[in-house]
Amino acid sequence: QVQLVESGGGLVQAGGSLRLSCVASGRTFSSYAMGWFRQAPGKEREFVAAIRWSPDRTYYGDSVKGRFTISRDNAKNTVYLQMNSLKPEDTAVYYCAADRYGRANSYGGTYDYWGQGTQVTVSS
């Protein structure tokens, strides 16, 4: 069983930055692919970014490419999402997810564990 706890959300002005963190329990974190998803009110869940463990490859949703960066620190069992040049349309609850098979897919159904989410609000 893996537990994921997100933090770092908050209120920021458009053009600003935030860094989200997701700490995972469990001894096999380094073998999992990790992903970030978001969901705005009245909208479907959207893929944001994912990272594989070996090779260390990253993937991004089209709406965040060039602005967001996903990274991981296996020693700390933590995955990060650095969000720059934030826009009001980035406002959502952001969820961290873990895929025990290491696929780093953009489809949320392939992830086995989810965090409780952290709210990000970008004001115009």
PDB file of C-alpha atoms in Angstrom:
ATOM      1  CA  GLN A   1       0.000   0.000   0.000  1.00  0.00           C
ATOM      2  CA  VAL A   2       1.257   3.469  -0.907  1.00  0.00           C
ATOM      3  CA  GLN A   3       0.008   6.690   0.631  1.00  0.00           C
ATOM      4  CA  LEU A   4       0.501   9.997  -1.130  1.00  0.00           C
ATOM      5  CA  VAL A   5       0.315  13.404   0.529  1.00  0.00           C
ATOM      6  CA  GLU A   6       0.393  16.585  -1.548  1.00  0.00           C
ATOM      7  CA  SER A   7       1.310  20.039  -0.339  1.00  0.00           C
ATOM      8  CA  GLY A   8       2.282  23.439  -1.705  1.00  0.00           C
ATOM      9  CA  GLY A   9      -0.985  24.626  -3.169  1.00  0.00           C
ATOM     10  CA  GLY A  10      -2.333  28.100  -2.552  1.00  0.00           C
ATOM     11  CA  LEU A  11      -3.391  31.400  -4.062  1.00  0.00           C
ATOM     12  CA  VAL A  12      -1.078  33.115  -6.535  1.00  0.00           C
ATOM     13  CA  GLN A  13      -1.404  35.913  -9.051  1.00  0.00           C
ATOM     14  CA  ALA A  14      -1.247  35.250 -12.765  1.00  0.00           C
ATOM     15  CA  GLY A  15       2.370  35.029 -13.912  1.00  0.00           C
ATOM     16  CA  GLY A  16       3.517  33.730 -10.553  1.00  0.00           C
ATOM     17  CA  SER A  17       4.955  30.382  -9.511  1.00  0.00           C
ATOM     18  CA  LEU A  18       4.198  27.565  -7.114  1.00  0.00           C
ATOM     19  CA  ARG A  19       5.908  24.282  -6.329  1.00  0.00           C
ATOM     20  CA  LEU A  20       3.811  21.315  -5.371  1.00  0.00           C
ATOM     21  CA  SER A  21       5.251  18.390  -3.445  1.00  0.00           C
ATOM     22  CA  CYS A  22       3.995  14.860  -3.065  1.00  0.00           C
ATOM     23  CA  VAL A  23       5.490  12.605  -0.416  1.00  0.00           C
ATOM     24  CA  ALA A  24       4.968   8.868  -0.809  1.00  0.00           C
ATOM     25  CA  SER A  25       5.106   6.184   1.816  1.00  0.00           C
ATOM     26  CA  GLY A  26       6.426   2.757   0.985  1.00  0.00           C
ATOM     27  CA  ARG A  27       9.803   1.265   0.213  1.00  0.00           C
ATOM     28  CA  THR A  28       9.329   0.814  -3.533  1.00  0.00           C
ATOM     29  CA  PHE A  29       8.733   4.439  -4.466  1.00  0.00           C
ATOM     30  CA  SER A  30      11.719   4.558  -6.782  1.00  0.00           C
ATOM     31  CA  SER A  31      10.215   1.897  -9.063  1.00  0.00           C
ATOM     32  CA  TYR A  32       6.874   3.668  -9.463  1.00  0.00           C
ATOM     33  CA  ALA A  33       5.977   6.123 -12.172  1.00  0.00           C
ATOM     34  CA  MET A  34       4.504   9.281 -10.688  1.00  0.00           C
ATOM     35  CA  GLY A  35       2.003  11.621 -12.211  1.00  0.00           C
ATOM     36  CA  TRP A  36       0.205  14.877 -11.571  1.00  0.00           C
ATOM     37  CA  PHE A  37      -3.392  15.422 -12.622  1.00  0.00           C
ATOM     38  CA  ARG A  38      -5.770  18.297 -12.023  1.00  0.00           C
ATOM     39  CA  GLN A  39      -9.490  18.842 -11.954  1.00  0.00           C
ATOM     40  CA  ALA A  40     -11.286  22.159 -12.142  1.00  0.00           C
ATOM     41  CA  PRO A  41     -14.927  22.573 -11.063  1.00  0.00           C
ATOM     42  CA  GLY A  42     -17.283  21.215 -13.680  1.00  0.00           C
ATOM     43  CA  LYS A  43     -14.450  19.819 -15.787  1.00  0.00           C
ATOM     44  CA  GLU A  44     -12.967  16.390 -16.331  1.00  0.00           C
ATOM     45  CA  ARG A  45      -9.719  15.337 -14.756  1.00  0.00           C
ATOM     46  CA  GLU A  46      -6.769  16.441 -16.860  1.00  0.00           C
ATOM     47  CA  PHE A  47      -3.294  14.956 -17.208  1.00  0.00           C
ATOM     48  CA  VAL A  48      -0.591  17.436 -16.216  1.00  0.00           C
ATOM     49  CA  ALA A  49       2.735  15.608 -16.064  1.00  0.00           C
ATOM     50  CA  ALA A  50       4.374  12.255 -15.340  1.00  0.00           C
ATOM     51  CA  ILE A  51       7.833  10.902 -14.658  1.00  0.00           C
ATOM     52  CA  ARG A  52       9.281   7.421 -15.023  1.00  0.00           C
ATOM     53  CA  TRP A  53      12.014   6.101 -12.785  1.00  0.00           C
ATOM     54  CA  SER A  54      14.287   4.393 -15.298  1.00  0.00           C
ATOM     55  CA  PRO A  55      15.033   5.845 -17.673  1.00  0.00           C
ATOM     56  CA  ASP A  56      14.159   9.101 -16.002  1.00  0.00           C
ATOM     57  CA  ARG A  57      11.806  10.427 -18.646  1.00  0.00           C
ATOM     58  CA  THR A  58       9.152  13.095 -18.297  1.00  0.00           C
ATOM     59  CA  TYR A  59       5.863  13.721 -20.067  1.00  0.00           C
ATOM     60  CA  TYR A  60       3.591  16.769 -20.091  1.00  0.00           C
ATOM     61  CA  GLY A  61       0.108  17.739 -21.060  1.00  0.00           C
ATOM     62  CA  ASP A  62      -0.067  20.196 -23.938  1.00  0.00           C
ATOM     63  CA  SER A  63      -1.520  22.972 -21.812  1.00  0.00           C
ATOM     64  CA  VAL A  64       1.461  23.044 -19.435  1.00  0.00           C
ATOM     65  CA  LYS A  65       4.432  22.295 -21.707  1.00  0.00           C
ATOM     66  CA  GLY A  66       7.189  24.845 -21.274  1.00  0.00           C
ATOM     67  CA  ARG A  67       5.703  26.177 -18.017  1.00  0.00           C
ATOM     68  CA  PHE A  68       5.609  23.202 -15.634  1.00  0.00           C
ATOM     69  CA  THR A  69       8.414  20.849 -14.647  1.00  0.00           C
ATOM     70  CA  ILE A  70       8.053  17.508 -12.909  1.00  0.00           C
ATOM     71  CA  SER A  71      10.949  16.030 -10.957  1.00  0.00           C
ATOM     72  CA  ARG A  72      11.551  13.455  -8.262  1.00  0.00           C
ATOM     73  CA  ASP A  73      13.882  12.803  -5.362  1.00  0.00           C
ATOM     74  CA  ASN A  74      13.867   9.080  -4.660  1.00  0.00           C
ATOM     75  CA  ALA A  75      15.910   9.520  -1.499  1.00  0.00           C
ATOM     76  CA  LYS A  76      13.088  11.646  -0.087  1.00  0.00           C
ATOM     77  CA  ASN A  77      10.249   9.643  -1.664  1.00  0.00           C
ATOM     78  CA  THR A  78       9.036  12.919  -3.131  1.00  0.00           C
ATOM     79  CA  VAL A  79       7.857  14.124  -6.512  1.00  0.00           C
ATOM     80  CA  TYR A  80       7.608  17.813  -7.324  1.00  0.00           C
ATOM     81  CA  LEU A  81       5.704  19.934  -9.769  1.00  0.00           C
ATOM     82  CA  GLN A  82       7.272  23.327 -10.409  1.00  0.00           C
ATOM     83  CA  MET A  83       4.657  25.591 -11.943  1.00  0.00           C
ATOM     84  CA  ASN A  84       5.767  28.839 -13.580  1.00  0.00           C
ATOM     85  CA  SER A  85       3.927  31.492 -15.577  1.00  0.00           C
ATOM     86  CA  LEU A  86       0.684  30.451 -13.982  1.00  0.00           C
ATOM     87  CA  LYS A  87      -2.587  31.370 -15.650  1.00  0.00           C
ATOM     88  CA  PRO A  88      -6.120  31.630 -14.245  1.00  0.00           C
ATOM     89  CA  GLU A  89      -7.026  28.526 -16.255  1.00  0.00           C
ATOM     90  CA  ASP A  90      -4.502  26.556 -14.176  1.00  0.00           C
ATOM     91  CA  THR A  91      -6.865  26.905 -11.221  1.00  0.00           C
ATOM     92  CA  ALA A  92      -7.811  23.396 -10.071  1.00  0.00           C
ATOM     93  CA  VAL A  93      -7.312  20.756  -7.449  1.00  0.00           C
ATOM     94  CA  TYR A  94      -4.014  19.039  -8.215  1.00  0.00           C
ATOM     95  CA  TYR A  95      -3.609  15.340  -7.482  1.00  0.00           C
ATOM     96  CA  CYS A  96      -0.511  13.236  -7.219  1.00  0.00           C
ATOM     97  CA  ALA A  97      -0.742   9.635  -8.431  1.00  0.00           C
ATOM     98  CA  ALA A  98       1.484   6.563  -8.440  1.00  0.00           C
ATOM     99  CA  ASP A  99       1.666   3.800 -11.044  1.00  0.00           C
ATOM    100  CA  ARG A 100       3.268   0.668  -9.618  1.00  0.00           C
ATOM    101  CA  TYR A 101       4.000  -0.658 -13.110  1.00  0.00           C
ATOM    102  CA  GLY A 102       6.083   2.365 -14.022  1.00  0.00           C
ATOM    103  CA  ARG A 103       4.243   3.318 -17.202  1.00  0.00           C
ATOM    104  CA  ALA A 104       3.878   7.118 -16.679  1.00  0.00           C
ATOM    105  CA  ASN A 105       0.720   7.109 -18.778  1.00  0.00           C
ATOM    106  CA  SER A 106      -1.473  10.162 -19.344  1.00  0.00           C
ATOM    107  CA  TYR A 107      -4.548   8.046 -18.614  1.00  0.00           C
ATOM    108  CA  GLY A 108      -5.538   8.317 -14.980  1.00  0.00           C
ATOM    109  CA  GLY A 109      -6.983   4.819 -14.930  1.00  0.00           C
ATOM    110  CA  THR A 110      -3.482   3.332 -15.065  1.00  0.00           C
ATOM    111  CA  TYR A 111      -2.527   4.810 -11.690  1.00  0.00           C
ATOM    112  CA  ASP A 112      -3.020   2.717  -8.584  1.00  0.00           C
ATOM    113  CA  TYR A 113      -2.730   5.263  -5.794  1.00  0.00           C
ATOM    114  CA  TRP A 114      -3.919   8.842  -5.430  1.00  0.00           C
ATOM    115  CA  GLY A 115      -3.381  11.657  -2.987  1.00  0.00           C
ATOM    116  CA  GLN A 116      -6.113  13.776  -1.472  1.00  0.00           C
ATOM    117  CA  GLY A 117      -5.357  16.775  -3.668  1.00  0.00           C
ATOM    118  CA  THR A 118      -4.168  20.323  -3.091  1.00  0.00           C
ATOM    119  CA  GLN A 119      -5.969  23.453  -4.287  1.00  0.00           C
ATOM    120  CA  VAL A 120      -4.217  25.845  -6.650  1.00  0.00           C
ATOM    121  CA  THR A 121      -5.948  29.140  -7.351  1.00  0.00           C
ATOM    122  CA  VAL A 122      -4.550  31.643  -9.844  1.00  0.00           C
ATOM    123  CA  SER A 123      -6.065  35.124  -9.756  1.00  0.00           C
ATOM    124  CA  SER A 124      -6.120  37.407 -12.794  1.00  0.00           C
TER     125      SER A 124
END
